[in-house]
XYZ file of C-alpha atoms in Angstrom:
399
model
C 90.828 183.748 109.970
C 89.651 185.143 106.640
C 85.874 185.090 106.108
C 83.973 185.564 102.875
C 81.227 188.165 102.652
C 78.615 185.430 103.096
C 80.409 183.949 106.102
C 80.685 187.376 107.738
C 76.966 187.894 107.170
C 76.243 184.581 108.897
C 78.474 185.619 111.806
C 76.569 188.915 112.008
C 73.312 187.025 112.498
C 71.724 187.594 109.091
C 70.671 183.933 108.872
C 69.347 183.638 112.412
C 70.452 182.612 115.884
C 71.577 179.020 115.199
C 73.775 180.015 112.243
C 75.270 182.939 114.146
C 76.032 180.727 117.161
C 77.514 178.116 114.832
C 79.765 180.646 113.137
C 80.966 181.853 116.523
C 81.933 178.283 117.421
C 83.678 177.659 114.106
C 85.564 180.970 114.128
C 86.870 180.414 117.658
C 87.864 176.852 116.752
C 89.595 178.075 113.607
C 91.504 180.739 115.499
C 92.636 178.261 118.146
C 94.092 175.962 115.487
C 95.300 178.817 113.247
C 93.079 177.914 110.306
C 93.291 180.386 107.422
C 89.723 179.905 106.264
C 86.591 177.754 106.286
C 86.066 174.988 103.715
C 82.885 173.359 102.425
C 81.933 169.937 103.801
C 79.771 167.370 102.025
C 78.380 165.712 105.156
C 78.313 165.845 108.942
C 78.016 163.168 111.604
C 76.928 164.489 115.007
C 77.879 162.881 118.325
C 76.453 163.839 121.701
C 73.067 162.238 121.060
C 72.542 160.142 124.187
C 70.705 161.934 126.978
C 72.930 159.886 129.294
C 75.844 162.068 128.132
C 73.998 165.320 127.369
C 71.915 165.804 130.512
C 69.433 168.636 130.863
C 72.009 171.306 129.983
C 72.741 169.658 126.642
C 69.054 169.198 125.926
C 68.431 172.888 126.605
C 71.267 173.863 124.229
C 69.851 171.681 121.452
C 66.341 173.044 121.964
C 67.633 176.617 121.592
C 69.354 175.768 118.287
C 66.331 173.880 116.977
C 64.174 177.026 117.055
C 65.616 178.278 113.757
C 68.544 175.990 112.927
C 68.370 173.947 109.706
C 71.142 171.772 108.302
C 72.739 172.749 104.976
C 74.342 169.344 104.221
C 73.592 165.659 104.763
C 73.757 165.142 108.522
C 73.401 161.896 110.464
C 73.414 161.069 114.178
C 75.604 158.965 116.422
C 73.891 156.342 118.637
C 71.338 157.498 121.194
C 71.013 156.205 124.736
C 68.297 153.703 123.844
C 66.518 151.821 121.103
C 64.039 154.451 119.952
C 61.293 151.861 119.384
C 61.933 148.966 121.753
C 63.498 150.744 124.742
C 61.214 149.009 127.244
C 62.456 145.606 126.116
C 66.022 146.710 126.882
C 65.156 147.867 130.396
C 65.244 151.647 129.835
C 63.164 153.736 132.254
C 60.174 155.867 131.241
C 61.896 158.976 132.588
C 65.045 158.409 130.518
C 63.002 157.605 127.406
C 61.037 160.836 127.726
C 64.224 162.916 127.873
C 65.914 160.973 125.077
C 62.910 161.498 122.815
C 63.093 165.245 123.455
C 66.719 165.148 122.263
C 65.722 163.290 119.100
C 62.815 165.672 118.476
C 65.230 168.624 118.607
C 67.535 166.993 116.063
C 64.590 166.188 113.789
C 63.476 169.810 113.793
C 66.960 170.725 112.581
C 66.539 168.497 109.523
C 68.998 165.844 110.694
C 68.437 162.231 109.625
C 67.642 160.231 112.754
C 69.974 157.403 111.845
C 71.585 156.920 115.282
C 74.573 154.854 114.230
C 78.348 154.955 114.631
C 78.693 153.410 111.170
C 77.149 156.105 108.932
C 79.129 154.751 105.979
C 76.963 151.576 106.081
C 73.663 153.445 105.767
C 74.315 156.000 103.024
C 76.522 158.714 104.548
C 79.486 157.604 102.456
C 81.943 160.356 101.480
C 84.073 159.947 98.389
C 87.847 159.875 98.324
C 89.265 163.336 99.046
C 85.965 164.860 100.195
C 85.981 167.084 103.271
C 83.468 166.152 105.976
C 82.881 167.036 109.629
C 82.370 163.841 111.608
C 82.414 163.276 115.374
C 82.460 159.637 116.400
C 86.021 158.405 116.822
C 85.774 155.087 114.965
C 83.778 156.671 112.114
C 86.305 159.509 111.838
C 89.132 156.989 111.599
C 87.250 154.895 109.032
C 86.531 157.991 106.929
C 90.159 159.131 106.946
C 91.928 155.788 106.665
C 89.613 153.440 104.775
C 87.621 155.862 102.607
C 90.328 158.467 102.055
C 87.994 161.314 103.025
C 89.188 164.161 105.259
C 87.888 165.047 108.693
C 89.079 166.025 112.103
C 87.493 164.441 115.141
C 84.797 167.017 115.779
C 83.115 167.611 119.098
C 79.316 167.500 119.198
C 78.901 171.312 119.129
C 81.450 171.885 116.331
C 79.925 169.139 114.167
C 76.467 170.591 114.665
C 77.827 174.036 113.812
C 79.300 172.637 110.586
C 75.902 171.162 109.713
C 74.167 174.562 110.047
C 76.861 176.418 108.123
C 77.973 173.717 105.656
C 81.614 174.504 106.428
C 84.392 173.719 108.881
C 87.776 175.339 109.669
C 90.579 174.126 107.407
C 93.179 172.717 109.809
C 94.474 169.391 111.081
C 93.652 166.366 108.937
C 92.065 168.514 106.237
C 95.592 169.570 105.246
C 98.042 167.396 103.284
C 100.981 168.260 105.523
C 99.209 166.870 108.609
C 98.303 163.531 107.024
C 101.810 162.108 106.631
C 102.583 158.973 108.690
C 105.187 159.382 111.393
C 105.736 155.834 112.626
C 106.281 152.557 110.742
C 104.456 149.593 112.300
C 105.608 146.116 111.262
C 102.985 143.441 111.910
C 104.725 140.151 112.641
C 101.762 138.215 113.986
C 98.822 136.396 112.433
C 95.402 138.011 112.704
C 92.701 135.358 112.764
C 89.374 136.145 114.408
C 87.651 139.535 114.445
C 88.675 140.339 118.017
C 92.355 140.017 117.035
C 91.931 143.305 115.158
C 90.733 144.911 118.374
C 93.760 143.501 120.178
C 95.977 144.844 117.394
C 94.431 148.292 117.806
C 95.126 148.140 121.546
C 98.751 147.110 121.021
C 99.346 149.670 118.304
C 97.680 152.466 120.238
C 99.809 151.800 123.302
C 103.038 151.676 121.301
C 102.429 154.360 118.668
C 100.676 156.757 121.042
C 99.550 159.993 119.367
C 101.040 159.270 115.941
C 99.876 158.301 112.438
C 100.942 154.707 111.689
C 102.167 153.317 108.387
C 101.449 149.594 108.683
C 103.145 146.770 106.814
C 102.772 143.003 107.130
C 98.977 142.776 106.680
C 98.094 140.984 103.436
C 94.283 141.182 103.475
C 91.597 142.986 105.467
C 87.807 142.795 105.337
C 85.404 145.630 106.075
C 84.376 144.351 109.517
C 87.995 143.814 110.485
C 88.909 147.367 109.492
C 85.800 148.680 111.262
C 86.849 146.950 114.481
C 90.454 148.074 114.096
C 89.442 151.716 113.537
C 87.467 151.667 116.777
C 90.244 150.097 118.821
C 93.323 151.942 117.595
C 91.855 155.394 118.186
C 90.358 154.381 121.549
C 93.731 153.280 122.847
C 96.047 155.930 121.499
C 96.692 156.834 117.860
C 95.484 159.702 115.717
C 92.340 158.938 113.648
C 94.280 157.999 110.515
C 96.487 155.108 109.454
C 97.870 153.606 106.268
C 98.091 149.892 105.482
C 100.378 149.019 102.601
C 98.492 147.674 99.547
C 95.131 148.014 101.331
C 94.140 151.588 102.215
C 94.044 154.681 99.955
C 97.219 156.742 99.522
C 99.411 154.171 101.262
C 101.627 153.765 98.212
C 102.130 157.547 97.965
C 103.517 157.845 101.500
C 107.128 157.823 102.586
C 107.721 155.055 105.104
C 108.806 156.661 108.406
C 112.193 155.843 109.885
C 110.859 155.333 113.416
C 109.759 151.703 113.570
C 107.915 149.503 116.036
C 106.951 145.849 115.737
C 103.752 144.099 116.796
C 104.417 140.440 117.626
C 102.458 137.535 119.106
C 103.393 138.652 122.604
C 101.870 142.098 122.005
C 98.531 140.578 120.949
C 98.594 138.285 123.987
C 99.354 141.258 126.223
C 96.397 143.128 124.726
C 94.034 140.256 125.517
C 95.503 139.948 129.015
C 94.843 143.626 129.707
C 91.375 143.723 128.156
C 90.139 140.446 129.661
C 89.334 140.239 133.362
C 89.751 137.067 135.420
C 86.107 135.988 135.419
C 84.080 133.001 134.252
C 80.436 134.008 134.735
C 78.933 136.260 132.034
C 75.533 137.972 132.285
C 75.715 140.407 129.345
C 76.799 139.727 125.775
C 76.765 142.735 123.468
C 78.160 142.714 119.950
C 78.164 145.713 117.647
C 80.629 148.346 118.813
C 80.911 149.739 116.149
C 77.440 148.733 114.972
C 77.082 145.282 113.400
C 77.096 144.888 109.647
C 74.632 142.538 107.952
C 77.464 140.012 107.600
C 78.066 139.983 111.362
C 74.345 139.565 112.037
C 74.261 136.611 109.651
C 77.125 135.030 111.597
C 75.276 135.540 114.884
C 72.120 133.966 113.444
C 74.071 130.954 112.140
C 75.797 130.447 115.504
C 72.672 130.713 117.659
C 70.208 128.836 115.458
C 68.341 126.117 117.430
C 69.930 127.327 120.687
C 68.634 129.408 123.611
C 70.143 132.292 125.562
C 70.529 131.175 129.163
C 67.996 132.510 131.652
C 69.416 135.502 133.532
C 71.751 136.340 130.642
C 71.116 139.036 128.019
C 72.341 139.013 124.425
C 72.192 142.354 122.598
C 72.913 142.831 118.925
C 73.667 146.530 118.462
C 73.137 147.813 114.939
C 71.581 150.569 112.895
C 67.871 150.362 112.180
C 68.654 150.317 108.454
C 70.822 147.203 108.783
C 68.236 145.543 111.038
C 65.653 146.002 108.298
C 67.909 143.921 106.047
C 68.212 141.336 108.827
C 64.399 141.263 109.106
C 64.057 140.467 105.402
C 66.703 137.750 105.500
C 65.157 136.043 108.535
C 68.151 136.670 110.788
C 66.087 138.751 113.213
C 63.572 135.950 113.757
C 66.333 133.402 114.354
C 68.121 135.583 116.902
C 64.965 136.660 118.739
C 63.591 133.098 118.841
C 66.802 132.154 120.653
C 66.196 134.908 123.220
C 68.512 137.530 121.783
C 67.531 141.181 121.561
C 68.287 143.825 118.969
C 69.548 147.147 120.303
C 69.035 149.500 117.382
C 69.953 153.190 117.606
C 72.208 152.640 120.639
C 75.263 150.759 121.918
C 77.059 149.725 125.088
C 79.179 152.895 125.042
C 76.318 155.406 125.377
C 73.370 153.539 126.948
C 72.723 153.986 130.714
C 74.033 150.566 131.789
C 75.924 151.303 135.002
C 74.896 148.868 137.731
C 72.765 146.685 135.462
C 75.281 143.976 134.549
C 78.351 142.451 136.161
C 80.329 140.982 133.282
C 80.362 141.665 129.528
C 81.430 139.448 126.649
C 82.018 141.088 123.269
C 84.126 141.081 120.116
C 85.057 144.742 120.654
C 88.087 146.209 122.428
C 86.368 149.603 122.383
C 83.268 148.044 123.920
C 85.399 146.677 126.762
C 86.956 150.099 127.360
C 83.591 151.814 127.823
C 81.971 148.924 129.690
C 84.680 149.129 132.330
C 83.645 152.744 132.861
C 80.194 151.316 133.595
C 81.828 149.133 136.271
C 81.596 145.854 134.356
C 84.192 143.126 134.111
C 85.024 142.361 130.481
C 85.914 139.516 128.130
C 86.833 139.958 124.470
C 86.936 137.118 121.977
C 85.518 135.655 118.797
C 81.856 135.852 117.805
C 81.642 132.102 118.423
C 82.902 132.448 122.010
C 80.478 135.310 122.656
C 77.488 133.270 121.477
C 78.689 130.294 123.516
C 78.760 132.603 126.562
C 75.198 133.741 125.800
C 74.008 130.127 125.783
C 75.994 128.895 128.784
C 76.541 132.009 130.889
C 80.204 131.031 131.034
C 83.335 132.228 129.257
C 85.206 129.273 127.782
C 88.922 129.992 127.932
């Protein structure tokens, strides 16, 4: 891989340990994927923030980089393993909180914005069309590529952090035009109603399209929260982190429709629900916000739960960024939800918090949330926001 004089100097250690280590990571990555050079990035989103996933080895690595490492571009964080302010309310132990705070302290010393959200595009890290970025979190990567028309590979935690210190990333994969062409045509011949239907669609598409870039026809309209949910589901269950929807997403009209074709029908959506939903009635954990809730979703939750109460023994978590919660505070949504017994889980989500063994059965609007909750040994139910709030109030899933 060709390096400029400045890049070679960074690799030689002239800008300190963290930059040298970062260049070593980026050069090896570039050589593996046969990149010709590094390219500038306008922003970075770093995953690997939860101590639950990092452990002591990851914390030690971050501490070593934080000694002299400083970010060169706007850099935000993926969710942590806890709400950084109200972790006690969510049942997080003192020991875990101490370690998680050490992780956050290391990132702060690097100059990273402690945003802790999987939806950086909702809080100001919003790349323009065609911009190159280095993002980590799978749903955010997909949203950046497909909905925003930016360009990023799905970075690992170390490679994203390296890009933040250097301000560059290897030019390969989805940074290149030739790797962004769709290779399977997906005809949607089913009606998408509630938000969770988009998660079911992502499941069905991921299973059928596998590791391909879909060109999707048959969808007439799509709202931000629907696309957010779809991005999370489709990449969780199988496709590359890019898709095109005719007349909706950027560059769709410039693409050649692939010859290979699959169809998503009513039976495929039903099959998705059947595979995601376990045969259970009792629910003790309702968590919405995977990816993190928008202000519109929080408004819907507040409207649905107003003048109601979460059943004793059941927990309702609203996972969102702290920035969006501040909007909810001002609009009164927070008061409504908390008066009903709901809890806000800022900075974290069901995918990265230490939840194993705490709950038996989850209800959510998110197919991705169900995928990760099963890894935490929970039974799962996916459905509309209305059904989730009904489960919070009754402790039962109404089929």
